[in-house]
Structures are given as structure tokens and as C-alpha cells.
């Protein structure tokens, strides 16, 4: 599936000096990924066409891909660029194990966990596997929130982990529901959370 474009910049300042975020010559923290609104099924050897558009001044870039079979169309998000540093965080095993250990130490069976700045939903899924009955993950970046929903579903945790594509300051909280053993939490219409969370996790300061 072709669903994203990784890219970097090269700025020629003069005849002798060029600033570059080329992964072969600079740290891989500055490359970015542009999430495409249309996913296309492609196979090895298929030809696809890539159209690149720069805004006036060159401060914004967008991509459009044609060719292959359309597999899925997404509503265009307000922001489609996912910064490359997310990938380093996801692949940092020591860091992730530390968060997982902290969640296992804090989360109790039946807890409602709020994950702020959820990204791909990794911490939210860790909370679910640590015993949380309900996990609310808020993520402001639309392409990340969309990816998180797919990842949560692929891991069979969509009944526990809910992705809300909002800033934490925009979440709406309803009255705390009565606890009924074995019953699912019911979220009132228009509410992002049925009640206050018991545990909050956030990886928003790096």
C-alpha cells in the first residue's frame, strides 16, 4: 500500500553552501512523512506518478500520487505531515519499556486511563494491557489519530481504547456512570469521556 511520502529538504544558500536534511548526511530527526489522503494498492514494479506542490515562498509542501488501485480515501486532515522524530520514539525500546513498567505499576483493574498526546496509541494500548477497563486517547494531529485507530483495531483493543482527535483542553466530560460489573462504560452523546480519568499518561515533553 502506498499511503505516505517521506521527504527532506536541500536549500542552496550560495554556490558553496547547502543546508540539507538528507538522511544520508544528517541526523534522521529532520525528515518528515506526508500522509496521503488516498491509499493506493501497489506492487513491485508498478509505475506511480508523484506530483509535488509548494506554496508561495516554499514554506509548505504537499504531494499527490496517481497510479495503482485506490484502496481507501480519507477526509483531508488539517495537517498531513508527521514529523520524523515520532519514528525514533516508537523504536526506542528502552524508553517504551520504562513507560510500560510505569503503567503496570500505576494502573489497577477497572481504571479509566487518559492518554494525552497519544500519537499512534502505543501508551494507550499499554494501559489496556496493564488492566485498564477504558482508555481515552486524545491526539490533535489528524493523520496520527487516524493511524492510531487502525493500530488499535489491528491489536484487537478497540473495545477498550478510544481515540479522540482533539486537544486535551477541548475534551468534554460527562457525569461518571454507575459501575456495573461486567458492563461497558457508556459515553453520553456528544461527550468524549463518560467521567474523570483515574490515571493520566502523557508523553508530550521530550
Short mmCIF file of N, CA and C in Angstrom, two decimals, residues 93-166:
data_model
loop_
_atom_site.label_atom_id
_atom_site.label_comp_id
_atom_site.label_asym_id
_atom_site.label_seq_id
_atom_site.Cartn_x
_atom_site.Cartn_y
_atom_site.Cartn_z
N UNK A 93 13.28 1.15 22.34
CA UNK A 93 12.81 0.05 23.20
C UNK A 93 12.96 0.35 24.67
N UNK A 94 14.10 0.91 25.07
CA UNK A 94 14.34 1.20 26.49
C UNK A 94 13.32 2.21 27.01
N UNK A 95 13.07 3.24 26.24
CA UNK A 95 12.10 4.27 26.61
C UNK A 95 10.70 3.67 26.77
N UNK A 96 10.30 2.87 25.78
CA UNK A 96 8.96 2.29 25.79
C UNK A 96 8.78 1.31 26.94
N UNK A 97 9.80 0.53 27.23
CA UNK A 97 9.71 -0.42 28.35
C UNK A 97 9.56 0.32 29.67
N UNK A 98 10.22 1.49 29.79
CA UNK A 98 10.10 2.28 31.02
C UNK A 98 8.66 2.78 31.20
N UNK A 99 8.06 3.26 30.12
CA UNK A 99 6.66 3.69 30.20
C UNK A 99 5.74 2.52 30.54
N UNK A 100 5.99 1.37 29.93
CA UNK A 100 5.16 0.20 30.17
C UNK A 100 5.26 -0.23 31.63
N UNK A 101 6.46 -0.20 32.19
CA UNK A 101 6.65 -0.57 33.59
C UNK A 101 5.91 0.40 34.51
N UNK A 102 5.95 1.69 34.19
CA UNK A 102 5.25 2.69 34.99
C UNK A 102 3.75 2.48 34.95
N UNK A 103 3.22 2.16 33.78
CA UNK A 103 1.78 1.93 33.65
C UNK A 103 1.36 0.67 34.41
N UNK A 104 2.14 -0.38 34.31
CA UNK A 104 1.80 -1.60 35.05
C UNK A 104 1.82 -1.35 36.55
N UNK A 105 2.65 -0.42 37.00
CA UNK A 105 2.75 -0.11 38.42
C UNK A 105 1.58 0.75 38.91
N UNK A 106 1.02 1.57 38.02
CA UNK A 106 0.00 2.54 38.43
C UNK A 106 -1.44 2.12 38.10
N UNK A 107 -1.64 1.43 37.00
CA UNK A 107 -3.00 1.09 36.56
C UNK A 107 -3.53 -0.10 37.34
N UNK A 108 -4.77 0.06 37.80
CA UNK A 108 -5.46 -1.02 38.51
C UNK A 108 -6.64 -1.49 37.68
N UNK A 109 -7.05 -2.71 37.91
CA UNK A 109 -8.18 -3.27 37.18
C UNK A 109 -9.41 -2.38 37.30
N UNK A 110 -10.04 -2.05 36.18
CA UNK A 110 -11.24 -1.21 36.19
C UNK A 110 -10.95 0.26 36.03
N UNK A 111 -9.68 0.68 36.03
CA UNK A 111 -9.34 2.09 35.90
C UNK A 111 -9.71 2.65 34.53
N UNK A 112 -9.99 3.95 34.53
CA UNK A 112 -10.16 4.70 33.28
C UNK A 112 -8.89 5.53 33.12
N UNK A 113 -8.17 5.32 32.03
CA UNK A 113 -6.90 5.99 31.79
C UNK A 113 -7.06 7.02 30.67
N UNK A 114 -6.51 8.21 30.89
CA UNK A 114 -6.49 9.25 29.87
C UNK A 114 -5.06 9.39 29.37
N UNK A 115 -4.87 9.26 28.06
CA UNK A 115 -3.56 9.41 27.44
C UNK A 115 -3.56 10.68 26.60
N UNK A 116 -2.76 11.66 27.01
CA UNK A 116 -2.70 12.95 26.31
C UNK A 116 -1.52 12.95 25.34
N UNK A 117 -1.78 13.39 24.11
CA UNK A 117 -0.73 13.36 23.09
C UNK A 117 -0.44 11.92 22.71
N UNK A 118 -1.50 11.19 22.33
CA UNK A 118 -1.42 9.73 22.19
C UNK A 118 -0.57 9.26 21.02
N UNK A 119 -0.39 10.10 20.01
CA UNK A 119 0.38 9.65 18.85
C UNK A 119 -0.26 8.45 18.19
N UNK A 120 0.47 7.36 18.10
CA UNK A 120 -0.04 6.14 17.46
C UNK A 120 -0.85 5.26 18.41
N UNK A 121 -1.04 5.71 19.66
CA UNK A 121 -1.83 4.94 20.61
C UNK A 121 -1.03 3.91 21.39
N UNK A 122 0.30 3.98 21.33
CA UNK A 122 1.14 2.98 21.98
C UNK A 122 0.91 2.94 23.49
N UNK A 123 0.97 4.10 24.15
CA UNK A 123 0.80 4.11 25.61
C UNK A 123 -0.61 3.70 26.00
N UNK A 124 -1.59 4.09 25.18
CA UNK A 124 -2.97 3.70 25.46
C UNK A 124 -3.14 2.19 25.43
N UNK A 125 -2.51 1.55 24.47
CA UNK A 125 -2.60 0.09 24.38
C UNK A 125 -1.85 -0.57 25.53
N UNK A 126 -0.74 0.04 25.95
CA UNK A 126 -0.02 -0.47 27.12
C UNK A 126 -0.91 -0.39 28.35
N UNK A 127 -1.65 0.71 28.48
CA UNK A 127 -2.54 0.88 29.63
C UNK A 127 -3.64 -0.19 29.62
N UNK A 128 -4.17 -0.47 28.43
CA UNK A 128 -5.21 -1.50 28.32
C UNK A 128 -4.66 -2.86 28.73
N UNK A 129 -3.44 -3.16 28.31
CA UNK A 129 -2.84 -4.45 28.65
C UNK A 129 -2.38 -4.49 30.10
N UNK A 130 -2.34 -3.32 30.75
CA UNK A 130 -1.99 -3.26 32.17
C UNK A 130 -3.21 -3.41 33.06
N UNK A 131 -4.40 -3.54 32.46
CA UNK A 131 -5.61 -3.79 33.23
C UNK A 131 -6.67 -2.73 33.17
N UNK A 132 -6.45 -1.63 32.44
CA UNK A 132 -7.45 -0.57 32.36
C UNK A 132 -8.73 -1.09 31.72
N UNK A 133 -9.87 -0.66 32.26
CA UNK A 133 -11.16 -1.04 31.68
C UNK A 133 -11.52 -0.15 30.51
N UNK A 134 -11.02 1.08 30.55
CA UNK A 134 -11.31 2.05 29.49
C UNK A 134 -10.12 2.99 29.35
N UNK A 135 -9.75 3.28 28.11
CA UNK A 135 -8.66 4.20 27.83
C UNK A 135 -9.13 5.22 26.81
N UNK A 136 -8.99 6.50 27.15
CA UNK A 136 -9.31 7.58 26.23
C UNK A 136 -8.00 8.21 25.78
N UNK A 137 -7.73 8.17 24.48
CA UNK A 137 -6.50 8.73 23.93
C UNK A 137 -6.85 9.96 23.11
N UNK A 138 -6.27 11.10 23.43
CA UNK A 138 -6.51 12.30 22.63
C UNK A 138 -5.25 12.65 21.86
N UNK A 139 -5.41 12.95 20.57
CA UNK A 139 -4.31 13.27 19.68
C UNK A 139 -4.78 14.33 18.70
N UNK A 140 -4.10 15.50 18.72
CA UNK A 140 -4.54 16.63 17.90
C UNK A 140 -4.21 16.48 16.42
N UNK A 141 -3.15 15.73 16.08
CA UNK A 141 -2.74 15.58 14.68
C UNK A 141 -3.61 14.54 14.00
N UNK A 142 -4.40 14.97 13.03
CA UNK A 142 -5.37 14.09 12.40
C UNK A 142 -4.75 12.84 11.77
N UNK A 143 -3.63 12.93 11.04
CA UNK A 143 -3.08 11.71 10.45
C UNK A 143 -2.61 10.71 11.50
N UNK A 144 -2.08 11.20 12.62
CA UNK A 144 -1.67 10.31 13.69
C UNK A 144 -2.88 9.66 14.36
N UNK A 145 -3.92 10.45 14.60
CA UNK A 145 -5.12 9.91 15.22
C UNK A 145 -5.75 8.83 14.35
N UNK A 146 -5.75 9.08 13.05
CA UNK A 146 -6.29 8.10 12.11
C UNK A 146 -5.47 6.82 12.13
N UNK A 147 -4.15 6.96 12.15
CA UNK A 147 -3.28 5.78 12.22
C UNK A 147 -3.49 5.04 13.53
N UNK A 148 -3.66 5.79 14.62
CA UNK A 148 -3.85 5.17 15.93
C UNK A 148 -5.11 4.31 15.95
N UNK A 149 -6.19 4.79 15.34
CA UNK A 149 -7.42 4.00 15.29
C UNK A 149 -7.19 2.67 14.58
N UNK A 150 -6.45 2.71 13.47
CA UNK A 150 -6.18 1.50 12.72
C UNK A 150 -5.29 0.54 13.52
N UNK A 151 -4.30 1.10 14.22
CA UNK A 151 -3.38 0.28 15.00
C UNK A 151 -4.11 -0.38 16.18
N UNK A 152 -4.95 0.39 16.86
CA UNK A 152 -5.70 -0.14 17.99
C UNK A 152 -6.61 -1.29 17.53
N UNK A 153 -7.28 -1.10 16.39
CA UNK A 153 -8.16 -2.14 15.86
C UNK A 153 -7.36 -3.37 15.46
N UNK A 154 -6.20 -3.16 14.83
CA UNK A 154 -5.35 -4.30 14.42
C UNK A 154 -4.89 -5.12 15.62
N UNK A 155 -4.80 -4.48 16.79
CA UNK A 155 -4.38 -5.17 18.01
C UNK A 155 -5.55 -5.68 18.84
N UNK A 156 -6.77 -5.55 18.31
CA UNK A 156 -7.95 -6.08 18.98
C UNK A 156 -8.34 -5.36 20.25
N UNK A 157 -7.97 -4.06 20.37
CA UNK A 157 -8.24 -3.32 21.59
C UNK A 157 -9.25 -2.19 21.40
N UNK A 158 -9.97 -2.21 20.27
CA UNK A 158 -10.92 -1.13 20.00
C UNK A 158 -12.07 -1.07 21.00
N UNK A 159 -12.33 -2.16 21.71
CA UNK A 159 -13.39 -2.16 22.72
C UNK A 159 -12.98 -1.48 24.01
N UNK A 160 -11.68 -1.24 24.19
CA UNK A 160 -11.17 -0.62 25.41
C UNK A 160 -10.56 0.75 25.13
N UNK A 161 -9.80 0.85 24.06
CA UNK A 161 -9.08 2.08 23.73
C UNK A 161 -9.86 2.90 22.71
N UNK A 162 -10.11 4.15 23.04
CA UNK A 162 -10.85 5.05 22.14
C UNK A 162 -9.97 6.24 21.79
N UNK A 163 -9.85 6.52 20.49
CA UNK A 163 -9.05 7.63 20.01
C UNK A 163 -9.95 8.84 19.77
N UNK A 164 -9.61 9.97 20.38
CA UNK A 164 -10.36 11.21 20.19
C UNK A 164 -9.43 12.22 19.52
N UNK A 165 -9.72 12.64 18.28
CA UNK A 165 -8.82 13.55 17.56
C UNK A 165 -8.99 15.00 18.00
N UNK A 166 -8.55 15.30 19.22
CA UNK A 166 -8.71 16.63 19.79
C UNK A 166 -7.53 16.96 20.69
#
